[in-house]
Short mmCIF file of C-alpha atoms and ligand atoms in Angstrom, two decimals:
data_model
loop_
_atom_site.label_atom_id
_atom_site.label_comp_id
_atom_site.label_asym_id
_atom_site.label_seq_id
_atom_site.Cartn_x
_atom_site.Cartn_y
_atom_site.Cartn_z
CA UNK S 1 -10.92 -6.53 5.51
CA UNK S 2 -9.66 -9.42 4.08
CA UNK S 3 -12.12 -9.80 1.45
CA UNK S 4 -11.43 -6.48 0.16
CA UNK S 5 -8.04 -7.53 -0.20
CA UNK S 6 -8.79 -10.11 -2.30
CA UNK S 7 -11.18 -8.08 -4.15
CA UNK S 8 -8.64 -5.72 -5.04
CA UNK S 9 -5.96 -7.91 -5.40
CA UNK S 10 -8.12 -9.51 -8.54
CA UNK S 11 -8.77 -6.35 -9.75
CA UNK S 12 -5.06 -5.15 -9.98
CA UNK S 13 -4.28 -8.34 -11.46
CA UNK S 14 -6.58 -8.01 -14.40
CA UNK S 15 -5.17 -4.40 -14.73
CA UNK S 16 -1.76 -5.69 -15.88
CA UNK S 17 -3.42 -6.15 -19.04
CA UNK S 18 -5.49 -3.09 -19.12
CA UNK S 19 -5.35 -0.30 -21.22
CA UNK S 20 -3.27 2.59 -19.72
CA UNK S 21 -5.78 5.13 -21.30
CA UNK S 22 -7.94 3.67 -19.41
CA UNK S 23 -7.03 2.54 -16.04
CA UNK S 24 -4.54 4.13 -13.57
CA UNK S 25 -3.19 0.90 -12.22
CA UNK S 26 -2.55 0.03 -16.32
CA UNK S 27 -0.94 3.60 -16.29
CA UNK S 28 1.29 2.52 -13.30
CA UNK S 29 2.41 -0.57 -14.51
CA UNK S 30 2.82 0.98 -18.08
CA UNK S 31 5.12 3.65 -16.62
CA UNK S 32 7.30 0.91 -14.35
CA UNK S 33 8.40 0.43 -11.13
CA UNK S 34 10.39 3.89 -10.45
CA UNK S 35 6.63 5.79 -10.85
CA UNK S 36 4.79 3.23 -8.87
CA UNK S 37 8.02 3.53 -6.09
CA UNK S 38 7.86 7.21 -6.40
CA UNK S 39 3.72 7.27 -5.77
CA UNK S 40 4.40 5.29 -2.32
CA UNK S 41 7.30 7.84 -1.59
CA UNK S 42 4.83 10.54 -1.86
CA UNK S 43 1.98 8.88 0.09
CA UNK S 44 4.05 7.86 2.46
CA UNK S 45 5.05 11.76 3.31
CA UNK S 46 1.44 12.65 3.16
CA UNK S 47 0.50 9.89 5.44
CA UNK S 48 2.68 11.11 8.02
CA UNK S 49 2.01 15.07 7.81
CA UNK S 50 -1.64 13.89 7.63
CA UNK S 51 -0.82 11.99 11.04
CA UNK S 52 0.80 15.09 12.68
CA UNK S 53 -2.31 17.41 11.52
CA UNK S 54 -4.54 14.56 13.45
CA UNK S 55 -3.09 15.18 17.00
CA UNK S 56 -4.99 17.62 16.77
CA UNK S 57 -8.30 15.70 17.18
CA UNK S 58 -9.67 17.59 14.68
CA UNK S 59 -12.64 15.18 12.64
CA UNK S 60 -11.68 16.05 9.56
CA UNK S 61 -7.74 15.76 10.01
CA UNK S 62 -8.48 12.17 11.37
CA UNK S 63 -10.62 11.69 7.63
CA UNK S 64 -7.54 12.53 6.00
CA UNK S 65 -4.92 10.40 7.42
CA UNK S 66 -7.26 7.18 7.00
CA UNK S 67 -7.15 8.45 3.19
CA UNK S 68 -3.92 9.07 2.81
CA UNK S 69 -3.27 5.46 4.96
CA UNK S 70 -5.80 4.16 2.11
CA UNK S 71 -3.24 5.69 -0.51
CA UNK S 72 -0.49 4.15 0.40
CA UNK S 73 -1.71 0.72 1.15
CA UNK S 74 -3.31 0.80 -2.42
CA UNK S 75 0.22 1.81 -3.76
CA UNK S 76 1.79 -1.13 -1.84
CA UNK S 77 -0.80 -3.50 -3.16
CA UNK S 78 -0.13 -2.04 -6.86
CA UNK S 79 4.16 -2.66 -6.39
CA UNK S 80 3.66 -6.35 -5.02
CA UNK S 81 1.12 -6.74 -8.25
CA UNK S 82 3.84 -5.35 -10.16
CA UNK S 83 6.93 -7.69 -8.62
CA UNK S 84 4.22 -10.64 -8.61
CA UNK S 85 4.76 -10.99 -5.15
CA UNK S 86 1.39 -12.26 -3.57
CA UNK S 87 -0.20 -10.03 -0.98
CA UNK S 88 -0.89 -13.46 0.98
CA UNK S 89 2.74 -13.36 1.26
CA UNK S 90 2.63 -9.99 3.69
CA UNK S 91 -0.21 -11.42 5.71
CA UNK S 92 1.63 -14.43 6.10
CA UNK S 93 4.73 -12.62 7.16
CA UNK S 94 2.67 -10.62 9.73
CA UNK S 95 0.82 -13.72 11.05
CA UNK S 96 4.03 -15.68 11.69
CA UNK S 97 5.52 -12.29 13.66
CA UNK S 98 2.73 -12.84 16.16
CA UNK S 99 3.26 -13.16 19.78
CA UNK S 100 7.08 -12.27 19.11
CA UNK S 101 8.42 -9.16 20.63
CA UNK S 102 9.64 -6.20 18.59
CA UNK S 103 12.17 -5.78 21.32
CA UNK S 104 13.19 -9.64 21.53
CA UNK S 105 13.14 -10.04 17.74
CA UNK S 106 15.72 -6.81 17.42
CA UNK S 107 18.30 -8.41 20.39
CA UNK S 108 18.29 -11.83 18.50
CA UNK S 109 19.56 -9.63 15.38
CA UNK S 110 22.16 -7.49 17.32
CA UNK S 111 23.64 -11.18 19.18
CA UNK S 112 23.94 -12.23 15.37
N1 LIG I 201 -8.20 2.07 -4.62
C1 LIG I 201 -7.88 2.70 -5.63
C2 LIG I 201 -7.22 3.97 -5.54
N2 LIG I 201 -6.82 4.69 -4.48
C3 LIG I 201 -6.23 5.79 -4.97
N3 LIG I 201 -6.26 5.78 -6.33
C4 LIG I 201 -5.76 6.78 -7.25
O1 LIG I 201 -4.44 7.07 -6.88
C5 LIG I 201 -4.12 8.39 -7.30
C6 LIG I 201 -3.46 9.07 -6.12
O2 LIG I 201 -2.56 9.91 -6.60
P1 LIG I 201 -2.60 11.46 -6.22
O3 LIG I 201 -3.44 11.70 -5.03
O4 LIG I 201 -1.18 11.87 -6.14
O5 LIG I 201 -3.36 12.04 -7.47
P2 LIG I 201 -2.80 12.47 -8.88
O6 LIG I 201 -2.27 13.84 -8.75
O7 LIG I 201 -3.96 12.25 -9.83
O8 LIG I 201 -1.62 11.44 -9.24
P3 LIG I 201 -0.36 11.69 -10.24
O9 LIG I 201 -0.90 12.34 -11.50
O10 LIG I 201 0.65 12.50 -9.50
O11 LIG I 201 0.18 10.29 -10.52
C7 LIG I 201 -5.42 9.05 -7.70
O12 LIG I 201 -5.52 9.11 -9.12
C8 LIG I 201 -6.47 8.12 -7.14
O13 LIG I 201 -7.68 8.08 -7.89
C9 LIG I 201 -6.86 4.65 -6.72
N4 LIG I 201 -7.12 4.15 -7.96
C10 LIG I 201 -7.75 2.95 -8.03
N5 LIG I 201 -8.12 2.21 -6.92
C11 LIG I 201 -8.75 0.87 -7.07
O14 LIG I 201 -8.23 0.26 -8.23
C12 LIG I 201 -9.31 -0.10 -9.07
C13 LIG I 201 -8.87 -0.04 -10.51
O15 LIG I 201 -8.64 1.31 -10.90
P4 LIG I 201 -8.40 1.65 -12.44
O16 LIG I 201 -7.18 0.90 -12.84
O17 LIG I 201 -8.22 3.14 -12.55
O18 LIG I 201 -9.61 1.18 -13.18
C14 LIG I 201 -10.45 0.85 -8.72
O19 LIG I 201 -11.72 0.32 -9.05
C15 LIG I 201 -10.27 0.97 -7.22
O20 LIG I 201 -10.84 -0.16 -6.57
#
């Protein structure tokens, strides 16, 4: 998991520099922030109807939500690229939230 991270982190990197005409993440970048914000909007919403269709059970509904899921990390990936924020960064985030309670970290915010 982590390696393909890093794998595709590189490779997003280098595509900063790319030729739009010939790379969609050098088309993303070339067209700024609102397009690469408006992609995640949109994989976002078909994330989540793909989600409701999987309820279901159904095999192939199930296929589509961990595409859609892959869409929308890949668009995340693509905006922290853009900002130059380091994916390492989210991880890091995430792995310092461990072992604390949604619940307790949400009171410690309302007693602020
Ligand atoms: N993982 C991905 C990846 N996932 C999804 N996508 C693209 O994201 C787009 C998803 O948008 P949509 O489904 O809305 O399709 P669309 O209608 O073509 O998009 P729009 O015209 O609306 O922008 C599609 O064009 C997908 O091909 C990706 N494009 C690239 N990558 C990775 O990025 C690397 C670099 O890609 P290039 O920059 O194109 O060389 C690739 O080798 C892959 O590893």
């Amino acid at each position: 998991m982590s390696d393909t991270l890093e794998q595709l982190t590189e490779i997003l990197e280098q595509r900063r520099s790319a030729d739009p005409a010939h790379s969609y993440v050098a088309s993303l970048h070339h067209k700024g922030l609102n397009k690469i914000l408006e992609k995640i909007g949109e994989e976002a919403t078909e994330t989540i109807l793909a989600a409701k269709d999987a309820q279901t059970g159904v095999e192939t509904h199930r296929q589509a939500v961990i595409a859609e899921t892959a869409d929308l990390w890949f668009h995340s990936l693509v905006m922290l690229s853009h900002l130059g924020i380091a994916h390492d960064d989210v991880l890091n985030e995430l792995a310092r939230r461990f072992g604390v309670s949604g619940l307790d970290e949400k009171a410690a915010r309302s007693a602020d």
